[in-house]
Coordinates of C-alpha atoms and ligand atoms in Angstrom, one line a residue:
Chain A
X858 CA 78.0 98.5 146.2
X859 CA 76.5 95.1 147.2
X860 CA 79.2 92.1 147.2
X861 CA 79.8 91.3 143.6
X862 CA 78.4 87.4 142.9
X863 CA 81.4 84.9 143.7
X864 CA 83.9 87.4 144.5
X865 CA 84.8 85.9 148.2
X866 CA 88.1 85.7 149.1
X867 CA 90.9 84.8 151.5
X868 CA 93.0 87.5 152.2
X869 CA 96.5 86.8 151.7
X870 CA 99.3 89.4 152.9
X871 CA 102.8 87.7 152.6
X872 CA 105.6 88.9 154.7
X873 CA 106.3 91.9 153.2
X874 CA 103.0 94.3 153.4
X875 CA 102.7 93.3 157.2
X876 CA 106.7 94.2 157.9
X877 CA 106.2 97.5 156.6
X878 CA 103.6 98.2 154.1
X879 CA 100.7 98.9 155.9
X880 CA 99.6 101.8 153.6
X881 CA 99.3 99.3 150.9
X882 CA 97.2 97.1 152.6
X883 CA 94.9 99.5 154.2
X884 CA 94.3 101.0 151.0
X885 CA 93.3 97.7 149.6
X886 CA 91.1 96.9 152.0
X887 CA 89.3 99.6 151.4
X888 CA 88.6 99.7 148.1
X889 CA 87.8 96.0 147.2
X890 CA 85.3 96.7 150.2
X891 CA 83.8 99.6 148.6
X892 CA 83.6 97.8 144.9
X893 CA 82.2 94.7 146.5
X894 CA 84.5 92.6 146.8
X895 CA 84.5 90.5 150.1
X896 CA 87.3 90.0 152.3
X897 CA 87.9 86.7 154.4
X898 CA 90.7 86.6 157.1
X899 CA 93.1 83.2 156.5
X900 CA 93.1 81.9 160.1
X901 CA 96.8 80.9 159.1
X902 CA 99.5 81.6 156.7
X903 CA 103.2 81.3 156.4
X904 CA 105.7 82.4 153.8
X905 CA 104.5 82.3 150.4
X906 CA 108.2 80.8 149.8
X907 CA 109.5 82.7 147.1
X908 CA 112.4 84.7 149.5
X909 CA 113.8 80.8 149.7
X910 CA 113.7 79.7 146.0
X911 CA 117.0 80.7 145.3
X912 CA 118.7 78.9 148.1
X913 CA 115.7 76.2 148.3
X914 CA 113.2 75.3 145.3
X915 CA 111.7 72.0 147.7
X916 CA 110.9 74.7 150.4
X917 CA 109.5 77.5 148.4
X918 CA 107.2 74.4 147.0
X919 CA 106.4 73.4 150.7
X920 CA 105.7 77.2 152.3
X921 CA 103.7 77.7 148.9
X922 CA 101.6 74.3 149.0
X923 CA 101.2 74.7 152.5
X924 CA 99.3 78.0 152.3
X925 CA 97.4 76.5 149.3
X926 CA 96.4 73.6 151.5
X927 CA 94.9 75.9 154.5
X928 CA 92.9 78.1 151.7
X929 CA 91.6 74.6 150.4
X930 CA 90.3 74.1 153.6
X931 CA 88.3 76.9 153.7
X932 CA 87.0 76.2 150.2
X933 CA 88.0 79.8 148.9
X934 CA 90.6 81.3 146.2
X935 CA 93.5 83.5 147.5
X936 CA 93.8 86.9 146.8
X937 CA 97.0 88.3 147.6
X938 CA 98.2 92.1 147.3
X939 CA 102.4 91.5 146.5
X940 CA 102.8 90.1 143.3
X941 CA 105.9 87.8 144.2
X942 CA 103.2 85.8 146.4
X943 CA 100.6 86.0 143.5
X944 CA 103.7 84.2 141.4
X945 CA 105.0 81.7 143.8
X946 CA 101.3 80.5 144.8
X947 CA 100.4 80.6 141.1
X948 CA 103.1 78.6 139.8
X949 CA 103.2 76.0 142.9
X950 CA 99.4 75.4 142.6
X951 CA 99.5 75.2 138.1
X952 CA 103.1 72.4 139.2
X953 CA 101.3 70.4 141.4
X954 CA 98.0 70.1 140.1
X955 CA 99.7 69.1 136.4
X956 CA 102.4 67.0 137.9
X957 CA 101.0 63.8 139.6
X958 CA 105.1 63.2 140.9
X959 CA 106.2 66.1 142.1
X960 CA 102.4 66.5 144.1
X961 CA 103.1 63.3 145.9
X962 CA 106.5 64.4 146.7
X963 CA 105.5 67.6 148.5
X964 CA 102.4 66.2 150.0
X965 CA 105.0 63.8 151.4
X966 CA 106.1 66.4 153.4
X967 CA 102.9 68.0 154.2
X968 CA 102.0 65.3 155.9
X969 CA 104.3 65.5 158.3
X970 CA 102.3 68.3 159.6
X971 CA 99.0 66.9 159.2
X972 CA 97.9 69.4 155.7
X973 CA 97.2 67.9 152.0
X974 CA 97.3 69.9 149.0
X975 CA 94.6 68.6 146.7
X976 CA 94.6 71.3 143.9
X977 CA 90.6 72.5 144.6
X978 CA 91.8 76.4 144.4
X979 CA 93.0 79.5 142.8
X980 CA 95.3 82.4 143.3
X981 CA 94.6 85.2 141.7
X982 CA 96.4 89.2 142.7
X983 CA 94.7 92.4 143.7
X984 CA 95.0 93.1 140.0
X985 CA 93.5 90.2 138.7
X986 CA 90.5 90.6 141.0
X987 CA 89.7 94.1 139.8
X988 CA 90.0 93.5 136.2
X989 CA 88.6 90.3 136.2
X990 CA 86.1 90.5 138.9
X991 CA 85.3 93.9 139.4
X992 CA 85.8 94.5 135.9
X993 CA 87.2 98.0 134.6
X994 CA 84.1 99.8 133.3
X995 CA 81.8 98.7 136.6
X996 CA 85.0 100.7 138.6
X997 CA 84.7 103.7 136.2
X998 CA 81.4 104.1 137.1
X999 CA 82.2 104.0 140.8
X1000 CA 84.0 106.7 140.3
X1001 CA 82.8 109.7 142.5
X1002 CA 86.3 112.1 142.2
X1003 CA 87.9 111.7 138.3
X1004 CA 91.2 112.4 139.0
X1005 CA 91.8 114.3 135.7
X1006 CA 93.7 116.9 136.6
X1007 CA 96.6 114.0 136.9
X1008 CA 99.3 112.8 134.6
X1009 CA 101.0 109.8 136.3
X1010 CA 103.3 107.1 135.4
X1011 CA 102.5 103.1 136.3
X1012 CA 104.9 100.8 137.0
X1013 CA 104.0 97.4 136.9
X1014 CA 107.1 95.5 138.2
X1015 CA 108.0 91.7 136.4
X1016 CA 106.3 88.9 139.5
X1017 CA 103.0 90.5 138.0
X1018 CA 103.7 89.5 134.3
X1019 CA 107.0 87.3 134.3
X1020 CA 107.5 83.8 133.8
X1021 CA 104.3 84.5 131.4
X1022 CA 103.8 80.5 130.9
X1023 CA 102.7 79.9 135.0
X1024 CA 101.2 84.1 135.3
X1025 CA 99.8 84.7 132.1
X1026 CA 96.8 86.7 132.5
X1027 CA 98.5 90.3 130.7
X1028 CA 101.1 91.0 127.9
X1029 CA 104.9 91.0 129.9
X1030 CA 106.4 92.9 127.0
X1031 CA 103.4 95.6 127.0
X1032 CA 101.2 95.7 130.2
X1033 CA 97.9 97.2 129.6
X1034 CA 95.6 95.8 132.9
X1035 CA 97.3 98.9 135.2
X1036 CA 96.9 101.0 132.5
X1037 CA 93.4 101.1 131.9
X1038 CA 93.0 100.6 135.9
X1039 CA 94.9 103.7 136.1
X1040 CA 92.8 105.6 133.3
X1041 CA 89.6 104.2 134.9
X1042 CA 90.1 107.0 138.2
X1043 CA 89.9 109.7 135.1
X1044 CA 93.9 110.4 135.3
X1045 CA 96.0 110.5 132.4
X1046 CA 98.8 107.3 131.9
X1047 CA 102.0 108.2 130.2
X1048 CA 104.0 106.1 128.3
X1049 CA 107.9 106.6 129.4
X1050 CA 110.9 104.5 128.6
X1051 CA 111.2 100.9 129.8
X1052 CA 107.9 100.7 131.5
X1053 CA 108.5 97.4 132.5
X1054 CA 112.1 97.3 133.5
X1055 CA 112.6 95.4 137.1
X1056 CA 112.9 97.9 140.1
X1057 CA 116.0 95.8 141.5
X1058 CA 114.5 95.0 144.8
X1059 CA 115.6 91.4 144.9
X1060 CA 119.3 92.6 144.5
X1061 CA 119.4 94.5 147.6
X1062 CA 121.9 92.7 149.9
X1063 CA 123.5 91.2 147.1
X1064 CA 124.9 94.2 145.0
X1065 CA 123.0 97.7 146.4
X1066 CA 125.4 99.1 143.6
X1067 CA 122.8 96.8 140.8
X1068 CA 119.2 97.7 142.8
X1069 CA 119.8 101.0 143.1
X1070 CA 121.1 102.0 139.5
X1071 CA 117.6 100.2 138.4
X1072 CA 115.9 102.2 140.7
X1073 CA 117.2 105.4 139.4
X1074 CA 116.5 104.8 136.0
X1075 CA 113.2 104.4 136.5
X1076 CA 112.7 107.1 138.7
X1077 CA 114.6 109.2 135.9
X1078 CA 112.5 107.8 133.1
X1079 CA 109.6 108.8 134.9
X1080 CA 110.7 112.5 135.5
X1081 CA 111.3 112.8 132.2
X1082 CA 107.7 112.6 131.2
X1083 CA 106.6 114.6 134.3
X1084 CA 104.9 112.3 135.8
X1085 CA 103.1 113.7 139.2
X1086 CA 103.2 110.4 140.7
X1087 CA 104.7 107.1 139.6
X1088 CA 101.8 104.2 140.7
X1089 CA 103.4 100.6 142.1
X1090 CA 101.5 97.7 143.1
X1091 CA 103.9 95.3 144.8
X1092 CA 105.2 96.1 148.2
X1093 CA 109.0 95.6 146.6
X1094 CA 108.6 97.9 144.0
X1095 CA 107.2 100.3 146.4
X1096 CA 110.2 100.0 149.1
X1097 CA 112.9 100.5 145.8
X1098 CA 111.1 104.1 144.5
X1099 CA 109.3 105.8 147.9
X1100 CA 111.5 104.2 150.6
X1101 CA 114.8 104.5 148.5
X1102 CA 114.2 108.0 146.7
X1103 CA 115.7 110.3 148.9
X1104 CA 118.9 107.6 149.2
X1105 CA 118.6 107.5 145.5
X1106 CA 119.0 111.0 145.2
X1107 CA 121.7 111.7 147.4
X1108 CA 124.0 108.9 145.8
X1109 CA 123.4 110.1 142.4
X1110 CA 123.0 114.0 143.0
X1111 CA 119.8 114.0 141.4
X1112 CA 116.3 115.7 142.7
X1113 CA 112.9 113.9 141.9
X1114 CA 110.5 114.2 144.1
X1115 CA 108.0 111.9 143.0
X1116 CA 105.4 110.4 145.3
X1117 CA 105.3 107.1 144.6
X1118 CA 101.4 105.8 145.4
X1119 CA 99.9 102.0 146.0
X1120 CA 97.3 101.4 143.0
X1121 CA 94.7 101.6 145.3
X1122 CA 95.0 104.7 147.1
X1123 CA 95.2 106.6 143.6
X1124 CA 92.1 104.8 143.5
X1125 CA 90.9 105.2 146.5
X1126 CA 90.6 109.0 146.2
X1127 CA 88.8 108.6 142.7
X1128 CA 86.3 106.7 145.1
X1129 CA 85.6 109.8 147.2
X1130 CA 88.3 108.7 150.1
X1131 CA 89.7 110.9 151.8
X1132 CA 94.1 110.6 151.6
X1133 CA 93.7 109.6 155.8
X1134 CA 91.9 106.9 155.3
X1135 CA 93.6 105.4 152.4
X1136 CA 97.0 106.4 155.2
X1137 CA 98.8 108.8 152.3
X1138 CA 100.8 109.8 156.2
X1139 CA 102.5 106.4 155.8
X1140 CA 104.4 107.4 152.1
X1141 CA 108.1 108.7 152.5
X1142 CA 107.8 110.9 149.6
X1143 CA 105.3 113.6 150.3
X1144 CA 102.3 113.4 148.5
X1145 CA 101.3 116.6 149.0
X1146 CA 101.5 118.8 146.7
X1147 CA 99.7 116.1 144.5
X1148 CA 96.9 116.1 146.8
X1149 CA 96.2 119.8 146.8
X1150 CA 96.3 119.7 142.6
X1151 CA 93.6 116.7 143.1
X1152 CA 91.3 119.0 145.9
X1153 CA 91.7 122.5 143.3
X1154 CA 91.1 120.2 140.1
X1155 CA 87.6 119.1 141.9
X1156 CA 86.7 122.2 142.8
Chain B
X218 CA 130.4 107.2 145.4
X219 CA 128.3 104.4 144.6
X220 CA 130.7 101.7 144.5
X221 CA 131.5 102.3 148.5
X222 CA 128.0 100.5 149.8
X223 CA 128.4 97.3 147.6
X224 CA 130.6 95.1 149.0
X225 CA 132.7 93.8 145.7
X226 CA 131.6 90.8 144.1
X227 CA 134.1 88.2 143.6
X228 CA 134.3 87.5 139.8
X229 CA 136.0 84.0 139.2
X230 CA 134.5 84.2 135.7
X231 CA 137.0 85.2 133.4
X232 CA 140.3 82.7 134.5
X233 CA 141.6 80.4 131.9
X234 CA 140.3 77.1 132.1
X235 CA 142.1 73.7 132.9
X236 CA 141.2 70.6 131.9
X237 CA 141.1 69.5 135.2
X238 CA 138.2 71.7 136.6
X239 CA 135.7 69.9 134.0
X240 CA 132.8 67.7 135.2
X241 CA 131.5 65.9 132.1
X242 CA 128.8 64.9 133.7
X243 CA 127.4 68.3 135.1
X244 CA 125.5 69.1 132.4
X245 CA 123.5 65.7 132.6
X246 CA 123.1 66.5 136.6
X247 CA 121.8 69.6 135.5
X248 CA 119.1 68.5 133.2
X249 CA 117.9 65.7 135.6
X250 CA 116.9 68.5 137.7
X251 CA 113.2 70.3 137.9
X252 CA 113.6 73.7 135.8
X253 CA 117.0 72.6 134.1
X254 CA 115.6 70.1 131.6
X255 CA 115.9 72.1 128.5
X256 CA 119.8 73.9 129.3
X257 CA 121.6 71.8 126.6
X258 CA 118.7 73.7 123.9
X259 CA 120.9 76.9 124.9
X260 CA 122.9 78.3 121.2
X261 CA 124.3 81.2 122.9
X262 CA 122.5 83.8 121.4
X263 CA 123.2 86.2 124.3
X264 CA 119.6 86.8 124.3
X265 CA 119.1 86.3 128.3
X266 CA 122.6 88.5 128.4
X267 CA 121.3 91.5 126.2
X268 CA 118.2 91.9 127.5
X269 CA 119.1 91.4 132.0
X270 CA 118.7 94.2 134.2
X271 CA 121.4 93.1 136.2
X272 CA 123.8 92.6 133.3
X273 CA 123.2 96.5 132.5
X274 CA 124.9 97.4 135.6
X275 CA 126.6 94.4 136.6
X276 CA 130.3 94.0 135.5
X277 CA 130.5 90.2 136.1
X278 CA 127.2 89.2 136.2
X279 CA 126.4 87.5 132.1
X280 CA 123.7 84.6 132.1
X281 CA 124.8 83.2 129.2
X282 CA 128.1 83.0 130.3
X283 CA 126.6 80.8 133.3
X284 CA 124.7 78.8 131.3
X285 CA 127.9 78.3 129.0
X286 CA 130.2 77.9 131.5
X287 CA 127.4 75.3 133.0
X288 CA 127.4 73.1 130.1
X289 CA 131.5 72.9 130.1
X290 CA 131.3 71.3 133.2
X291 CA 132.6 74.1 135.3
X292 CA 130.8 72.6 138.1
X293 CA 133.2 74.2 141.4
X294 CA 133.7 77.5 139.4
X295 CA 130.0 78.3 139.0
X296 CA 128.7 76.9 142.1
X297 CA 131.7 78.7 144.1
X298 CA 131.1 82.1 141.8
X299 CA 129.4 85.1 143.8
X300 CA 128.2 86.3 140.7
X301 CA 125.5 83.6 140.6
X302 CA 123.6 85.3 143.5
X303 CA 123.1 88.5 141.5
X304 CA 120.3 87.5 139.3
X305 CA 117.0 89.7 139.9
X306 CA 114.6 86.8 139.0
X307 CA 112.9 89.0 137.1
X308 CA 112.4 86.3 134.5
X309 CA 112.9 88.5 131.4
X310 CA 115.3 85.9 129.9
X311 CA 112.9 83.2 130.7
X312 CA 110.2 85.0 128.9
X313 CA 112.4 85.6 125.1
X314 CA 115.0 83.0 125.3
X315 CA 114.0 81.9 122.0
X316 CA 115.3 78.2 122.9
X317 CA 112.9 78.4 125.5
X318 CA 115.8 77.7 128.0
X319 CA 114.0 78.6 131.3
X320 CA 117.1 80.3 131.9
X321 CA 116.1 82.1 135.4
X322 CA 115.3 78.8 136.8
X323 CA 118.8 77.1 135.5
X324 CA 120.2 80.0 137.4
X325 CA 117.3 79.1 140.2
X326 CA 119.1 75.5 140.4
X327 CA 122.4 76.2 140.6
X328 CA 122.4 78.4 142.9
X329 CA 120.3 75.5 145.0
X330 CA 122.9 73.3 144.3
X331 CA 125.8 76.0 145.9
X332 CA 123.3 76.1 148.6
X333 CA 123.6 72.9 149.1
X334 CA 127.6 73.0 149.2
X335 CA 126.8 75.8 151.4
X336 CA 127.6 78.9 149.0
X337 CA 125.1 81.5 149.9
X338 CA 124.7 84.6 150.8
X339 CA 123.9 85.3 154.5
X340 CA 120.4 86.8 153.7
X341 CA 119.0 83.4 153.4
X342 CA 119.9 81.9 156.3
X343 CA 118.2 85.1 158.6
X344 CA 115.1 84.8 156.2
X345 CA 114.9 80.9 156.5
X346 CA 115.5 81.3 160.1
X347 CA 112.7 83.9 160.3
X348 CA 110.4 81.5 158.6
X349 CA 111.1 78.8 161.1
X350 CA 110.5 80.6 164.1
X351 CA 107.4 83.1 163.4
X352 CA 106.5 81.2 160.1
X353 CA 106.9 85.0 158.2
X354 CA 110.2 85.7 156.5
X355 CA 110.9 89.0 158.3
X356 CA 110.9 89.2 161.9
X357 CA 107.9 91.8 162.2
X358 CA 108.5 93.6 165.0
X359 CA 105.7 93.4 168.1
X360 CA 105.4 97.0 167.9
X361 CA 103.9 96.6 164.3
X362 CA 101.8 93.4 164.8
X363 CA 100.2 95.8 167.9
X364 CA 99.6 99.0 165.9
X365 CA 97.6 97.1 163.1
X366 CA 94.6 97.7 165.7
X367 CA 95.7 101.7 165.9
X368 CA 95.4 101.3 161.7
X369 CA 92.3 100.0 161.7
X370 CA 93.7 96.4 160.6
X371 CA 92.8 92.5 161.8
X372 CA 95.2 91.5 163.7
X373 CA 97.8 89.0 162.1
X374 CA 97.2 85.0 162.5
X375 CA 100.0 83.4 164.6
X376 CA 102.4 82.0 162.5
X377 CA 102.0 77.9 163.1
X378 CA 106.6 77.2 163.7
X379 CA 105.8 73.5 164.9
X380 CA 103.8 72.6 161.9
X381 CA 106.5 74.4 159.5
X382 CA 109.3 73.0 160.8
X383 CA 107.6 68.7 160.3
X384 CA 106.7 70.4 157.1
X385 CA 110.5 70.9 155.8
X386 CA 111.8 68.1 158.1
X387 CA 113.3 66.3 155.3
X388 CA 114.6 68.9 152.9
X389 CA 117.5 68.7 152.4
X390 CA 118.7 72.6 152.8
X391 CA 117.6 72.5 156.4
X392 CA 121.1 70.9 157.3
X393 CA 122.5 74.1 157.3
X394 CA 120.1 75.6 159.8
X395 CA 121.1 73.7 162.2
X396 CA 125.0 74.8 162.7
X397 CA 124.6 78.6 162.5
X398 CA 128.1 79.3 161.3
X399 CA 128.9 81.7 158.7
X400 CA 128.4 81.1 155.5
X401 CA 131.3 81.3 152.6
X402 CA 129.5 83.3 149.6
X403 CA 129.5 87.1 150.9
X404 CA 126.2 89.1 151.3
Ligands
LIG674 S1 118.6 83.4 125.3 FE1 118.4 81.2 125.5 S2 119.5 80.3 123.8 FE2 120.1 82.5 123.9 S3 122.0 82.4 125.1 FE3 120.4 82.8 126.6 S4 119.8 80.7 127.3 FE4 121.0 80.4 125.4
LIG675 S1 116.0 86.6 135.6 FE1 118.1 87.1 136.3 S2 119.3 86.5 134.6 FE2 117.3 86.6 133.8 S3 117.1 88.7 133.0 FE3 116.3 88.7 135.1 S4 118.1 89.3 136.4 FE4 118.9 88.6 134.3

């Protein structure tokens, strides 16, 4: 596919994906490559912030504005893959281009170091960009591989959807972008109980007790419907179900088994990819058997 | 089984209240602050309560008992409570508190102001250390910055520590990065 019109952007990876989600972003690069979309390296980032809101709201602003102020720079919106960076860049830049007080407060600080936010951007998330972008029926027709022969379960995860006043591009109570993204690759999307139920990740540390007990509903929920895979797009969310399963089911004495993918290497295959290079060797829980169902169902 | 990895969280919720521990003037402190305007809207519904992830599990952990607790003016009791550091920020209270209460970012500023007292979990001060030196909030190891070429990957931009740290020169929090003693609120 040629670049899509306008749909240049800054890649933004956050901490997180970097630290130890490569699959994530491999798989994303490849496919907003394949449907067009072009990818531009940020010569610098820091911190999106959001890990220091709790302790910190002046810093979060600060790390956010900062990286908002070196994408205005290169006259070009952000896209970033983890949704907690979507949020904190989202709601920083919607703040400080509304609020004349607080943006002369943090460009205060900016200064220090020689950067200016002047509000000339946008953010937007991997899923954003797809639906909005891409748009969902010009990705169904790049579709080389329906997936059909698969019944899997999406999670969305709350940075994506929640506070809904500063993110507001779905429905928080009932999610449908993922949904149709996930139907778009020709697999089926069940419905299972609390879809959109938080996957605990920012209680690790704090109480392991409180993360992982969300964890393993979900992960129950999801078994329940038979779900072949469960499909995450945060790097968080991913960490809680694929990283955490087999901890999961040791603590509770429970067997799942269910691979957990990244959004884009579910589609990824539908593209005709092969599971090496969308790095399906980088997922805790096998995918395996889930990829032989996908290479008999096309045959 | 499950209860042996969380360290237990120090519930200072539920003690009788004296007279003597109320700031009258908390509540006006609060509402000063950016994301606290609307807490005295709050008509203890239980709303935020009934619906939080964390309160499912969580035997201490209530938000509307914060809030409430907030708005007495028990200023030393909620700043000093673990409990505050349990919130998910999953923002599902923000999203039906039908007072439209903002209640995740009350919680948000109270716990900045314990932060500021210096009740906080350790966590913070590694990640805000992290940011300061590499300008990323996990140290990423060398071994994975160098393997991005194996994966196919760019390499990663250099974080920019110098330009961060003039950045946050004059918040306020930083005070605490300087002296790296322990902090009170367990992790
Ligand atoms: S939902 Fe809103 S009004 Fe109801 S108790 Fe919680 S903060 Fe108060
Ligand atoms: S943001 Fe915090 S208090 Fe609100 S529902 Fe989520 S975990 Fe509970």
């Amino acid at each position: 596919m040629n670049p899509l019109p306008n749909s240049k952007y800054l890649i933004f990876l956050g901490c997180a994906i970097p630290y130890r989600v490569s699959a994530y972003e491999i798989s994303s690069r490849k496919v907003l490559v394949k449907l067009g979309v072009e990818l531009i390296e940020m010569p610098e980032f820091n911190c999106c912030g959001l890990p220091l809101d709790p302790v910190s709201h002046e810093t979060m602003m600060i790390l956010a504005a900062r990286n908002l102020a070196l994408a205005e720079q290169q006259s070009l919106n952000i896209l970033t893959l983890c949704p907690g960076c979507a949020g904190s860049l989202k709601k920083v830049n919607k703040i400080l281009k509304e609020d004349k007080t607080l943006r002369e407060q943090i460009n205060g600080h900016l200064k220090e170091s020689g950067l200016e936010f002047k509000g000339t951007i946008e953010a937007k998330h991997l899923l954003q960009v797809l639906k909005e972008d891409v748009g969902i029926d010009n990705i169904k027709k790049a579709v080389v591989k329906p997936l059909t022969m698969l019944k899997v379960a999406e999670h969305n995860g709350c940075h994506i959807l929640r506070p809904k006043e500063y993110i507001g591009f779905d429905d928080p109570e009932d999610p449908q972008t993922l949904k149709a993204l996930v139907e778009a690759t020709g697999a089926t999307c069940l419905d299972y109980i609390d879809e959109t139920e938080c996957c605990g990740a920012p209680s690790v540390g704090v109480s392991d007790k409180v993360a992982l007990q969300l964890a393993k509903d979900k992960l129950s929920h999801v078994k329940q419907v038979d779900a072949q895979a469960l499909i995450t797009i945060c790097p968080f969310c991913h960490i809680m179900y694929d990283t955490n399963e087999l901890r999961i089911e040791k603590m509770f004495n429970e067997v799942y088994g269910i691979p957990v993918l990244h959004y884009p290497q579910l589609l990824g295959l539908a593209l005709g990819m092969t599971p090496e290079e969308l790095a399906f060797s980088e997922l805790r829980v096998s995918a395996k058997k889930l990829l032989e169902q996908v290479n008999e169902g096309a045959k | 089984m499950v209860e042996n990895v969380t360290p237990t969280i120090k519930d200072n919720m539920r003690e009788p209240i004296k007279a003597s521990e109320i700031d009258p003037k908390f509540k006006y402190q609060l509402t000063k602050m950016h994301g606290a305007e609307k807490l005295l809207k709050c008509f203890q519904c239980g709303t935020c309560t009934s619906d939080c992830p964390v309160a499912r599990y969580s035997d201490s952990y209530r938000p509307r008992t914060i809030l409430h607790m907030a708005r007495l003016g028990l200023k030393e009791r909620v700043l000093k409570s673990d409990t505050l550091w349990l919130c998910a920020a999953c923002f599902t209270c923000t999203d039906r508190c039908p007072q439209d209460v903002e209640v995740a970012s009350v919680i948000r500023v109270l716990r900045n102001l314990a932060a500021e007292e210096g009740f906080f979990p350790a966590v913070f001060k590694d990640q805000c250390a992290s940011v300061l030196e590499s300008g990323y909030a996990f140290k990423i190891p060398e071994l994975r910055i160098k393997k991005r070429e194996t994966l196919g990957l760019p390499s990663l931009p250099k974080g920019n520590p110098e330009s961060i740290k003039k950045s946050l020169k004059g918040v306020n929090f930083m005070k605490h990065m300087k002296n790296k003693g322990e902090s009170p609120a367990k992790q």
